[in-house]
Amino acid sequence: MNTASAPAPASAPADEPNWLTDEEQRVWRSYIEAATLLEDHLDRQLQRDAGMPHVYYGLLVKLAECPDRRLRMTELAMHAKITRSRLSHAVARLEKNGWVRREDCPSDKRGQFAVLTDEGVQVLKRSAPGHVAAVRQAVFDRLTPEQQKSLGEIMRIVAEGLQPSEAGADLPWLR
């Protein structure tokens, strides 16, 4: 018996989990499978074409979108949805490649900026076309415009629900 999808009997105790229905289980597993395969697909494409994982590419893109191609490290971690420790490790690797540099924050002695270098901009220019083609092929070419809109709305709702705004929320970039 698959307990993850088994409905609780009507006489189940109040502390019994609210198991997923068979249909919810099907949707959940489809999501997990697709998300895992998509991340792997994008990672492999970027490793092959640019020598970096998908998360590093996202950091470079975010920096490229910022004024002066710079952003405080804590804000960059928030945008990437990763821990500060993981961001620090990623930025160290990007620095080693010459794609990013760190600068101290003049108004906060503990703060630092990540800054996209000219070399980092060139890496983005070379790798963006292949990445966009991989995203388009894996996602958008398979969906109708209506499905694309629905997917965007669904993912926005899920993301908003996972980012509580109250103080003390346990979010990756706060760790």
CSV table of N, CA and C in Angstrom, one decimal:
chain,number,residue,atom,x,y,z
A,1,MET,N,0.9,-1.2,0.0
A,1,MET,CA,0.0,0.0,0.0
A,1,MET,C,0.9,1.2,0.0
A,2,ASN,N,0.6,2.2,-0.8
A,2,ASN,CA,1.3,3.4,-0.9
A,2,ASN,C,0.8,4.4,0.1
A,3,THR,N,1.4,4.5,1.2
A,3,THR,CA,0.8,5.4,2.3
A,3,THR,C,0.9,6.9,1.9
A,4,ALA,N,1.8,7.2,1.0
A,4,ALA,CA,1.8,8.7,0.6
A,4,ALA,C,0.6,9.1,-0.1
A,5,SER,N,-0.1,8.2,-0.7
A,5,SER,CA,-1.3,8.5,-1.4
A,5,SER,C,-2.6,7.9,-0.9
A,6,ALA,N,-2.5,7.1,0.2
A,6,ALA,CA,-3.6,6.5,0.7
A,6,ALA,C,-4.5,7.5,1.5
A,7,PRO,N,-5.8,7.6,1.1
A,7,PRO,CA,-6.6,8.5,1.9
A,7,PRO,C,-6.9,8.0,3.3
A,8,ALA,N,-6.9,8.9,4.2
A,8,ALA,CA,-7.2,8.5,5.6
A,8,ALA,C,-8.6,8.0,5.7
A,9,PRO,N,-8.9,6.9,6.4
A,9,PRO,CA,-10.3,6.5,6.6
A,9,PRO,C,-11.1,7.5,7.3
A,10,ALA,N,-12.4,7.5,7.1
A,10,ALA,CA,-13.2,8.5,7.8
A,10,ALA,C,-13.1,8.5,9.3
A,11,SER,N,-12.7,7.3,9.9
A,11,SER,CA,-12.6,7.3,11.3
A,11,SER,C,-11.1,7.5,11.8
A,12,ALA,N,-10.3,7.9,10.9
A,12,ALA,CA,-8.8,8.1,11.3
A,12,ALA,C,-8.7,9.2,12.4
A,13,PRO,N,-7.7,9.0,13.2
A,13,PRO,CA,-7.5,10.0,14.3
A,13,PRO,C,-7.2,11.4,13.7
A,14,ALA,N,-7.4,12.4,14.5
A,14,ALA,CA,-7.2,13.8,14.0
A,14,ALA,C,-5.8,14.1,13.6
A,15,ASP,N,-4.8,13.3,14.2
A,15,ASP,CA,-3.4,13.6,13.9
A,15,ASP,C,-2.9,12.8,12.7
A,16,GLU,N,-3.8,12.1,12.0
A,16,GLU,CA,-3.5,11.3,10.8
A,16,GLU,C,-3.1,12.3,9.7
A,17,PRO,N,-2.1,12.1,9.0
A,17,PRO,CA,-1.7,13.0,7.9
A,17,PRO,C,-2.9,13.1,6.8
A,18,ASN,N,-2.9,14.2,6.2
A,18,ASN,CA,-3.9,14.4,5.1
A,18,ASN,C,-3.2,13.9,3.8
A,19,TRP,N,-3.3,12.6,3.6
A,19,TRP,CA,-2.5,12.0,2.5
A,19,TRP,C,-3.0,12.5,1.2
A,20,LEU,N,-2.0,12.5,0.2
A,20,LEU,CA,-2.4,13.0,-1.1
A,20,LEU,C,-3.3,11.9,-1.8
A,21,THR,N,-4.2,12.5,-2.6
A,21,THR,CA,-5.1,11.6,-3.4
A,21,THR,C,-4.2,11.0,-4.5
A,22,ASP,N,-4.8,10.0,-5.1
A,22,ASP,CA,-4.0,9.4,-6.3
A,22,ASP,C,-3.7,10.4,-7.3
A,23,GLU,N,-4.6,11.3,-7.6
A,23,GLU,CA,-4.4,12.3,-8.6
A,23,GLU,C,-3.4,13.4,-8.1
A,24,GLU,N,-3.4,13.8,-6.9
A,24,GLU,CA,-2.4,14.7,-6.3
A,24,GLU,C,-1.0,14.0,-6.4
A,25,GLN,N,-1.0,12.7,-6.0
A,25,GLN,CA,0.3,12.0,-6.1
A,25,GLN,C,0.8,12.0,-7.5
A,26,ARG,N,0.0,11.8,-8.5
A,26,ARG,CA,0.4,11.8,-9.9
A,26,ARG,C,1.0,13.1,-10.3
A,27,VAL,N,0.3,14.2,-9.9
A,27,VAL,CA,0.7,15.6,-10.2
A,27,VAL,C,2.1,15.8,-9.5
A,28,TRP,N,2.2,15.5,-8.2
A,28,TRP,CA,3.4,15.7,-7.5
A,28,TRP,C,4.6,15.0,-8.1
A,29,ARG,N,4.4,13.8,-8.4
A,29,ARG,CA,5.5,13.0,-8.9
A,29,ARG,C,5.9,13.5,-10.3
A,30,SER,N,4.9,13.9,-11.1
A,30,SER,CA,5.2,14.5,-12.4
A,30,SER,C,6.1,15.8,-12.3
A,31,TYR,N,5.7,16.6,-11.3
A,31,TYR,CA,6.4,17.8,-11.0
A,31,TYR,C,7.9,17.5,-10.6
A,32,ILE,N,8.0,16.6,-9.7
A,32,ILE,CA,9.4,16.3,-9.2
A,32,ILE,C,10.2,15.7,-10.3
A,33,GLU,N,9.7,14.8,-11.1
A,33,GLU,CA,10.4,14.3,-12.2
A,33,GLU,C,10.8,15.3,-13.2
A,34,ALA,N,9.9,16.2,-13.6
A,34,ALA,CA,10.2,17.2,-14.6
A,34,ALA,C,11.2,18.2,-14.1
A,35,ALA,N,11.0,18.7,-12.8
A,35,ALA,CA,12.0,19.6,-12.2
A,35,ALA,C,13.4,19.1,-12.2
A,36,THR,N,13.5,17.8,-11.8
A,36,THR,CA,14.8,17.2,-11.7
A,36,THR,C,15.4,17.1,-13.1
A,37,LEU,N,14.7,16.6,-14.0
A,37,LEU,CA,15.2,16.4,-15.4
A,37,LEU,C,15.5,17.8,-16.0
A,38,LEU,N,14.7,18.8,-15.8
A,38,LEU,CA,15.0,20.1,-16.4
A,38,LEU,C,16.3,20.7,-15.8
A,39,GLU,N,16.4,20.6,-14.5
A,39,GLU,CA,17.6,21.2,-13.9
A,39,GLU,C,18.9,20.4,-14.4
A,40,ASP,N,18.8,19.1,-14.5
A,40,ASP,CA,19.9,18.3,-15.1
A,40,ASP,C,20.2,18.7,-16.5
A,41,HIS,N,19.1,18.9,-17.3
A,41,HIS,CA,19.3,19.3,-18.7
A,41,HIS,C,20.0,20.6,-18.9
A,42,LEU,N,19.6,21.6,-18.1
A,42,LEU,CA,20.2,22.9,-18.1
A,42,LEU,C,21.6,22.9,-17.6
A,43,ASP,N,21.8,22.2,-16.5
A,43,ASP,CA,23.2,22.0,-16.0
A,43,ASP,C,24.1,21.5,-17.0
A,44,ARG,N,23.7,20.4,-17.7
A,44,ARG,CA,24.6,19.7,-18.6
A,44,ARG,C,24.9,20.6,-19.8
A,45,GLN,N,23.8,21.3,-20.3
A,45,GLN,CA,24.0,22.3,-21.4
A,45,GLN,C,25.0,23.4,-21.0
A,46,LEU,N,24.9,23.9,-19.9
A,46,LEU,CA,25.8,25.0,-19.5
A,46,LEU,C,27.2,24.5,-19.1
A,47,GLN,N,27.3,23.4,-18.5
A,47,GLN,CA,28.6,22.8,-18.3
A,47,GLN,C,29.3,22.6,-19.6
A,48,ARG,N,28.6,22.0,-20.6
A,48,ARG,CA,29.2,21.7,-21.9
A,48,ARG,C,29.6,23.0,-22.6
A,49,ASP,N,28.7,24.0,-22.7
A,49,ASP,CA,28.9,25.1,-23.5
A,49,ASP,C,29.7,26.3,-22.8
A,50,ALA,N,29.6,26.3,-21.4
A,50,ALA,CA,30.2,27.5,-20.7
A,50,ALA,C,31.0,27.1,-19.6
A,51,GLY,N,31.1,25.8,-19.2
A,51,GLY,CA,31.9,25.4,-18.1
A,51,GLY,C,31.4,25.8,-16.7
A,52,MET,N,30.1,25.9,-16.6
A,52,MET,CA,29.5,26.3,-15.3
A,52,MET,C,28.2,25.7,-15.1
A,53,PRO,N,27.8,25.5,-13.8
A,53,PRO,CA,26.5,25.0,-13.6
A,53,PRO,C,25.4,26.1,-13.7
A,54,HIS,N,24.2,25.6,-13.8
A,54,HIS,CA,23.0,26.5,-14.0
A,54,HIS,C,22.9,27.6,-13.0
A,55,VAL,N,23.2,27.3,-11.7
A,55,VAL,CA,23.1,28.3,-10.7
A,55,VAL,C,24.1,29.4,-10.9
A,56,TYR,N,25.3,29.1,-11.4
A,56,TYR,CA,26.3,30.1,-11.6
A,56,TYR,C,25.8,31.0,-12.7
A,57,TYR,N,25.2,30.4,-13.8
A,57,TYR,CA,24.7,31.2,-14.9
A,57,TYR,C,23.7,32.2,-14.4
A,58,GLY,N,22.8,31.7,-13.5
A,58,GLY,CA,21.7,32.6,-13.0
A,58,GLY,C,22.3,33.8,-12.2
A,59,LEU,N,23.4,33.5,-11.5
A,59,LEU,CA,24.1,34.6,-10.7
A,59,LEU,C,24.6,35.7,-11.7
A,60,LEU,N,25.3,35.2,-12.8
A,60,LEU,CA,25.8,36.1,-13.8
A,60,LEU,C,24.7,36.9,-14.4
A,61,VAL,N,23.6,36.3,-14.8
A,61,VAL,CA,22.5,37.0,-15.4
A,61,VAL,C,22.0,38.1,-14.4
A,62,LYS,N,21.8,37.7,-13.2
A,62,LYS,CA,21.2,38.7,-12.2
A,62,LYS,C,22.2,39.9,-12.1
A,63,LEU,N,23.5,39.7,-12.0
A,63,LEU,CA,24.4,40.8,-11.9
A,63,LEU,C,24.4,41.6,-13.2
A,64,ALA,N,24.2,41.0,-14.4
A,64,ALA,CA,24.2,41.7,-15.6
A,64,ALA,C,23.0,42.6,-15.7
A,65,GLU,N,21.9,42.3,-15.0
A,65,GLU,CA,20.7,43.1,-15.0
A,65,GLU,C,20.7,44.3,-14.0
A,66,CYS,N,21.7,44.3,-13.1
A,66,CYS,CA,21.7,45.3,-12.1
A,66,CYS,C,22.5,46.5,-12.5
A,67,PRO,N,22.1,47.7,-12.0
A,67,PRO,CA,22.9,48.9,-12.3
A,67,PRO,C,24.4,48.7,-11.9
A,68,ASP,N,25.3,49.1,-12.8
A,68,ASP,CA,26.7,49.0,-12.6
A,68,ASP,C,27.1,47.5,-12.5
A,69,ARG,N,26.2,46.6,-12.9
A,69,ARG,CA,26.5,45.1,-12.8
A,69,ARG,C,27.0,44.7,-11.4
A,70,ARG,N,26.4,45.2,-10.4
A,70,ARG,CA,26.8,44.9,-9.0
A,70,ARG,C,25.6,44.8,-8.1
A,71,LEU,N,25.7,43.9,-7.1
A,71,LEU,CA,24.6,43.7,-6.2
A,71,LEU,C,25.3,43.2,-4.9
A,72,ARG,N,24.6,43.6,-3.8
A,72,ARG,CA,25.1,43.2,-2.5
A,72,ARG,C,25.0,41.6,-2.4
A,73,MET,N,25.9,41.0,-1.8
A,73,MET,CA,25.9,39.5,-1.7
A,73,MET,C,24.7,39.0,-1.1
A,74,THR,N,24.1,39.6,-0.1
A,74,THR,CA,22.9,39.1,0.6
A,74,THR,C,21.7,39.2,-0.4
A,75,GLU,N,21.7,40.3,-1.2
A,75,GLU,CA,20.6,40.4,-2.1
A,75,GLU,C,20.7,39.4,-3.3
A,76,LEU,N,22.0,39.1,-3.7
A,76,LEU,CA,22.2,38.1,-4.7
A,76,LEU,C,21.8,36.8,-4.2
A,77,ALA,N,22.1,36.4,-3.0
A,77,ALA,CA,21.6,35.1,-2.4
A,77,ALA,C,20.1,35.1,-2.4
A,78,MET,N,19.5,36.2,-2.1
A,78,MET,CA,18.0,36.2,-2.1
A,78,MET,C,17.4,36.0,-3.5
A,79,HIS,N,18.0,36.6,-4.5
A,79,HIS,CA,17.5,36.4,-5.8
A,79,HIS,C,17.7,35.0,-6.3
A,80,ALA,N,18.9,34.4,-5.9
A,80,ALA,CA,19.2,33.1,-6.4
A,80,ALA,C,18.5,32.0,-5.6
A,81,LYS,N,17.9,32.4,-4.4
A,81,LYS,CA,17.2,31.5,-3.5
A,81,LYS,C,18.2,30.4,-3.0
A,82,ILE,N,19.4,30.8,-2.6
A,82,ILE,CA,20.4,29.9,-2.1
A,82,ILE,C,20.9,30.5,-0.8
A,83,THR,N,21.6,29.6,0.0
A,83,THR,CA,22.2,30.1,1.3
A,83,THR,C,23.4,31.0,1.0
A,84,ARG,N,23.7,31.8,2.0
A,84,ARG,CA,24.8,32.7,1.8
A,84,ARG,C,26.1,31.9,1.7
A,85,SER,N,26.2,30.8,2.4
A,85,SER,CA,27.4,29.9,2.3
A,85,SER,C,27.6,29.4,0.8
A,86,ARG,N,26.5,28.9,0.2
A,86,ARG,CA,26.5,28.4,-1.1
A,86,ARG,C,26.9,29.6,-2.1
A,87,LEU,N,26.3,30.8,-1.8
A,87,LEU,CA,26.6,31.9,-2.7
A,87,LEU,C,28.1,32.3,-2.6
A,88,SER,N,28.6,32.3,-1.4
A,88,SER,CA,30.1,32.6,-1.2
A,88,SER,C,31.0,31.6,-1.9
A,89,HIS,N,30.6,30.4,-1.9
A,89,HIS,CA,31.4,29.4,-2.6
A,89,HIS,C,31.3,29.6,-4.1
A,90,ALA,N,30.1,29.9,-4.6
A,90,ALA,CA,29.9,30.1,-6.0
A,90,ALA,C,30.6,31.3,-6.5
A,91,VAL,N,30.5,32.4,-5.7
A,91,VAL,CA,31.2,33.7,-6.1
A,91,VAL,C,32.8,33.4,-6.1
A,92,ALA,N,33.2,32.6,-5.2
A,92,ALA,CA,34.7,32.3,-5.1
A,92,ALA,C,35.1,31.6,-6.4
A,93,ARG,N,34.3,30.7,-6.9
A,93,ARG,CA,34.6,30.0,-8.2
A,93,ARG,C,34.5,31.0,-9.4
A,94,LEU,N,33.5,31.8,-9.3
A,94,LEU,CA,33.3,32.8,-10.4
A,94,LEU,C,34.5,33.8,-10.4
A,95,GLU,N,35.0,34.2,-9.2
A,95,GLU,CA,36.1,35.1,-9.1
A,95,GLU,C,37.4,34.4,-9.7
A,96,LYS,N,37.5,33.1,-9.4
A,96,LYS,CA,38.7,32.4,-9.9
A,96,LYS,C,38.7,32.4,-11.4
A,97,ASN,N,37.5,32.3,-12.0
A,97,ASN,CA,37.4,32.3,-13.5
A,97,ASN,C,37.6,33.7,-14.1
A,98,GLY,N,37.5,34.8,-13.2
A,98,GLY,CA,37.6,36.1,-13.6
A,98,GLY,C,36.3,36.7,-14.1
A,99,TRP,N,35.2,36.1,-13.8
A,99,TRP,CA,33.9,36.5,-14.2
A,99,TRP,C,33.2,37.5,-13.3
A,100,VAL,N,33.6,37.4,-12.0
A,100,VAL,CA,33.0,38.2,-10.9
A,100,VAL,C,34.2,38.7,-10.0
A,101,ARG,N,34.0,39.8,-9.4
A,101,ARG,CA,34.9,40.3,-8.4
A,101,ARG,C,34.1,40.8,-7.2
A,102,ARG,N,34.7,40.7,-6.0
A,102,ARG,CA,34.0,41.3,-4.8
A,102,ARG,C,34.6,42.6,-4.5
A,103,GLU,N,33.7,43.5,-4.0
A,103,GLU,CA,34.1,44.8,-3.6
A,103,GLU,C,33.5,45.0,-2.2
A,104,ASP,N,34.3,45.6,-1.3
A,104,ASP,CA,33.7,46.0,0.0
A,104,ASP,C,32.7,47.1,-0.1
A,105,CYS,N,31.7,47.0,0.7
A,105,CYS,CA,30.7,48.0,0.8
A,105,CYS,C,31.1,49.2,1.6
A,106,PRO,N,31.2,50.4,1.0
A,106,PRO,CA,31.7,51.6,1.8
A,106,PRO,C,30.8,52.0,3.0
A,107,SER,N,29.5,51.7,2.9
A,107,SER,CA,28.6,52.1,4.0
A,107,SER,C,28.5,51.1,5.1
A,108,ASP,N,28.9,49.9,4.8
A,108,ASP,CA,28.8,48.8,5.8
A,108,ASP,C,30.1,47.9,5.7
A,109,LYS,N,30.9,48.0,6.7
A,109,LYS,CA,32.2,47.3,6.7
A,109,LYS,C,32.1,45.8,6.6
A,110,ARG,N,30.9,45.2,7.0
A,110,ARG,CA,30.7,43.8,6.9
A,110,ARG,C,30.2,43.4,5.5
A,111,GLY,N,29.6,44.3,4.8
A,111,GLY,CA,28.9,44.0,3.5
A,111,GLY,C,29.9,43.9,2.4
A,112,GLN,N,29.5,43.2,1.4
A,112,GLN,CA,30.3,43.1,0.1
A,112,GLN,C,29.4,43.1,-1.1
A,113,PHE,N,29.9,43.6,-2.2
A,113,PHE,CA,29.2,43.5,-3.5
A,113,PHE,C,29.8,42.5,-4.3
A,114,ALA,N,29.0,41.8,-5.1
A,114,ALA,CA,29.5,41.0,-6.2
A,114,ALA,C,29.3,41.8,-7.4
A,115,VAL,N,30.4,41.9,-8.3
A,115,VAL,CA,30.4,42.7,-9.5
A,115,VAL,C,30.8,41.9,-10.7
A,116,LEU,N,29.9,41.9,-11.7
A,116,LEU,CA,30.2,41.2,-12.9
A,116,LEU,C,31.3,41.9,-13.7
A,117,THR,N,32.3,41.2,-14.1
A,117,THR,CA,33.5,41.8,-14.8
A,117,THR,C,33.1,41.8,-16.3
A,118,ASP,N,34.0,42.5,-17.0
A,118,ASP,CA,33.8,42.5,-18.5
A,118,ASP,C,33.9,41.1,-19.1
A,119,GLU,N,34.9,40.3,-18.5
A,119,GLU,CA,35.0,38.9,-19.0
A,119,GLU,C,33.8,38.1,-18.7
A,120,GLY,N,33.1,38.4,-17.5
A,120,GLY,CA,31.9,37.7,-17.2
A,120,GLY,C,30.8,38.1,-18.2
A,121,VAL,N,30.7,39.4,-18.6
A,121,VAL,CA,29.8,39.8,-19.6
A,121,VAL,C,30.0,39.0,-20.9
A,122,GLN,N,31.2,38.8,-21.3
A,122,GLN,CA,31.5,38.1,-22.5
A,122,GLN,C,31.1,36.6,-22.4
A,123,VAL,N,31.3,36.0,-21.3
A,123,VAL,CA,30.9,34.7,-21.1
A,123,VAL,C,29.4,34.5,-21.2
A,124,LEU,N,28.6,35.5,-20.7
A,124,LEU,CA,27.2,35.5,-20.8
A,124,LEU,C,26.8,35.7,-22.3
A,125,LYS,N,27.4,36.6,-23.0
A,125,LYS,CA,27.1,36.8,-24.4
A,125,LYS,C,27.3,35.5,-25.2
A,126,ARG,N,28.4,34.7,-24.9
A,126,ARG,CA,28.7,33.5,-25.6
A,126,ARG,C,27.7,32.4,-25.2
A,127,SER,N,27.3,32.3,-23.9
A,127,SER,CA,26.6,31.2,-23.5
A,127,SER,C,25.0,31.4,-23.5
A,128,ALA,N,24.6,32.6,-23.6
A,128,ALA,CA,23.1,32.9,-23.5
A,128,ALA,C,22.4,32.2,-24.7
A,129,PRO,N,22.9,32.3,-25.9
A,129,PRO,CA,22.1,31.7,-27.0
A,129,PRO,C,21.8,30.2,-26.9
A,130,GLY,N,22.8,29.5,-26.5
A,130,GLY,CA,22.6,28.0,-26.2
A,130,GLY,C,21.7,27.8,-25.1
A,131,HIS,N,21.8,28.6,-24.0
A,131,HIS,CA,21.0,28.4,-22.9
A,131,HIS,C,19.5,28.7,-23.2
A,132,VAL,N,19.3,29.8,-23.9
A,132,VAL,CA,17.9,30.1,-24.3
A,132,VAL,C,17.3,29.0,-25.2
A,133,ALA,N,18.1,28.5,-26.1
A,133,ALA,CA,17.7,27.4,-27.0
A,133,ALA,C,17.3,26.2,-26.2
A,134,ALA,N,18.1,25.9,-25.1
A,134,ALA,CA,17.8,24.7,-24.3
A,134,ALA,C,16.5,24.9,-23.5
A,135,VAL,N,16.3,26.1,-23.0
A,135,VAL,CA,15.1,26.4,-22.2
A,135,VAL,C,13.9,26.3,-23.1
A,136,ARG,N,14.0,26.9,-24.3
A,136,ARG,CA,12.9,26.9,-25.2
A,136,ARG,C,12.5,25.5,-25.6
A,137,GLN,N,13.5,24.7,-26.0
A,137,GLN,CA,13.3,23.3,-26.4
A,137,GLN,C,12.7,22.5,-25.3
A,138,ALA,N,13.2,22.7,-24.1
A,138,ALA,CA,12.7,21.8,-23.0
A,138,ALA,C,11.4,22.2,-22.4
A,139,VAL,N,11.0,23.5,-22.5
A,139,VAL,CA,9.8,24.0,-21.9
A,139,VAL,C,8.8,24.6,-22.9
A,140,PHE,N,9.2,25.8,-23.4
A,140,PHE,CA,8.2,26.6,-24.2
A,140,PHE,C,7.8,26.0,-25.5
A,141,ASP,N,8.6,25.3,-26.2
A,141,ASP,CA,8.2,24.7,-27.4
A,141,ASP,C,7.2,23.5,-27.2
A,142,ARG,N,7.1,23.0,-26.0
A,142,ARG,CA,6.3,21.9,-25.7
A,142,ARG,C,4.9,22.3,-25.2
A,143,LEU,N,4.7,23.6,-24.9
A,143,LEU,CA,3.5,24.1,-24.3
A,143,LEU,C,2.8,25.1,-25.2
A,144,THR,N,1.5,25.1,-25.1
A,144,THR,CA,0.7,26.1,-25.8
A,144,THR,C,0.9,27.4,-25.1
A,145,PRO,N,0.5,28.6,-25.7
A,145,PRO,CA,0.6,29.8,-25.0
A,145,PRO,C,-0.3,29.8,-23.7
A,146,GLU,N,-1.4,29.1,-23.7
A,146,GLU,CA,-2.3,29.1,-22.6
A,146,GLU,C,-1.6,28.2,-21.5
A,147,GLN,N,-1.0,27.1,-21.8
A,147,GLN,CA,-0.2,26.3,-20.8
A,147,GLN,C,0.9,27.1,-20.2
A,148,GLN,N,1.6,27.9,-21.1
A,148,GLN,CA,2.7,28.7,-20.6
A,148,GLN,C,2.2,29.7,-19.5
A,149,LYS,N,1.1,30.3,-19.8
A,149,LYS,CA,0.5,31.3,-18.9
A,149,LYS,C,0.1,30.6,-17.6
A,150,SER,N,-0.5,29.4,-17.7
A,150,SER,CA,-0.9,28.7,-16.5
A,150,SER,C,0.3,28.3,-15.7
A,151,LEU,N,1.3,27.8,-16.4
A,151,LEU,CA,2.5,27.4,-15.6
A,151,LEU,C,3.1,28.5,-14.9
A,152,GLY,N,3.2,29.7,-15.5
A,152,GLY,CA,3.7,30.9,-14.9
A,152,GLY,C,2.9,31.3,-13.6
A,153,GLU,N,1.6,31.2,-13.8
A,153,GLU,CA,0.7,31.6,-12.6
A,153,GLU,C,0.9,30.6,-11.5
A,154,ILE,N,0.9,29.3,-11.8
A,154,ILE,CA,1.0,28.3,-10.8
A,154,ILE,C,2.3,28.4,-10.1
A,155,MET,N,3.4,28.6,-10.8
A,155,MET,CA,4.8,28.7,-10.2
A,155,MET,C,4.9,29.9,-9.3
A,156,ARG,N,4.2,31.0,-9.8
A,156,ARG,CA,4.2,32.3,-9.0
A,156,ARG,C,3.5,32.0,-7.6
A,157,ILE,N,2.4,31.4,-7.7
A,157,ILE,CA,1.6,31.1,-6.5
A,157,ILE,C,2.4,30.2,-5.5
A,158,VAL,N,3.0,29.2,-6.0
A,158,VAL,CA,3.8,28.3,-5.2
A,158,VAL,C,5.0,29.0,-4.6
A,159,ALA,N,5.7,29.8,-5.4
A,159,ALA,CA,6.9,30.5,-4.9
A,159,ALA,C,6.5,31.5,-3.8
A,160,GLU,N,5.4,32.3,-4.0
A,160,GLU,CA,4.9,33.2,-3.1
A,160,GLU,C,4.6,32.5,-1.7
A,161,GLY,N,4.0,31.4,-1.8
A,161,GLY,CA,3.6,30.6,-0.6
A,161,GLY,C,4.8,30.1,0.2
A,162,LEU,N,5.9,30.0,-0.5
A,162,LEU,CA,7.1,29.4,0.2
A,162,LEU,C,8.0,30.5,0.7
A,163,GLN,N,7.6,31.8,0.5
A,163,GLN,CA,8.5,32.9,0.9
A,163,GLN,C,7.7,33.8,1.9
A,164,PRO,N,7.5,33.3,3.1
A,164,PRO,CA,6.8,34.1,4.1
A,164,PRO,C,7.5,35.4,4.4
A,165,SER,N,6.8,36.5,4.6
A,165,SER,CA,7.4,37.8,4.8
A,165,SER,C,7.6,38.1,6.3
A,166,GLU,N,7.1,37.3,7.2
A,166,GLU,CA,7.3,37.6,8.6
A,166,GLU,C,8.8,37.4,9.1
A,167,ALA,N,9.1,38.2,10.1
A,167,ALA,CA,10.5,38.1,10.6
A,167,ALA,C,10.8,36.7,11.1
A,168,GLY,N,12.0,36.3,10.9
A,168,GLY,CA,12.4,35.0,11.4
A,168,GLY,C,12.0,33.8,10.5
A,169,ALA,N,11.6,34.2,9.3
A,169,ALA,CA,11.2,33.1,8.3
A,169,ALA,C,12.5,32.3,8.0
A,170,ASP,N,12.3,31.0,7.8
A,170,ASP,CA,13.5,30.1,7.5
A,170,ASP,C,13.6,30.0,6.0
A,171,LEU,N,14.3,31.0,5.4
A,171,LEU,CA,14.6,31.1,4.0
A,171,LEU,C,16.1,30.9,3.7
A,172,PRO,N,16.4,30.3,2.6
A,172,PRO,CA,17.8,29.9,2.4
A,172,PRO,C,18.8,31.1,2.5
A,173,TRP,N,18.4,32.3,1.9
A,173,TRP,CA,19.3,33.4,2.0
A,173,TRP,C,19.5,34.1,3.3
A,174,LEU,N,18.6,33.6,4.3
A,174,LEU,CA,18.8,34.1,5.7
A,174,LEU,C,19.6,33.2,6.5
A,175,ARG,N,20.0,32.1,5.9
A,175,ARG,CA,20.9,31.1,6.7
A,175,ARG,C,22.3,31.4,6.4
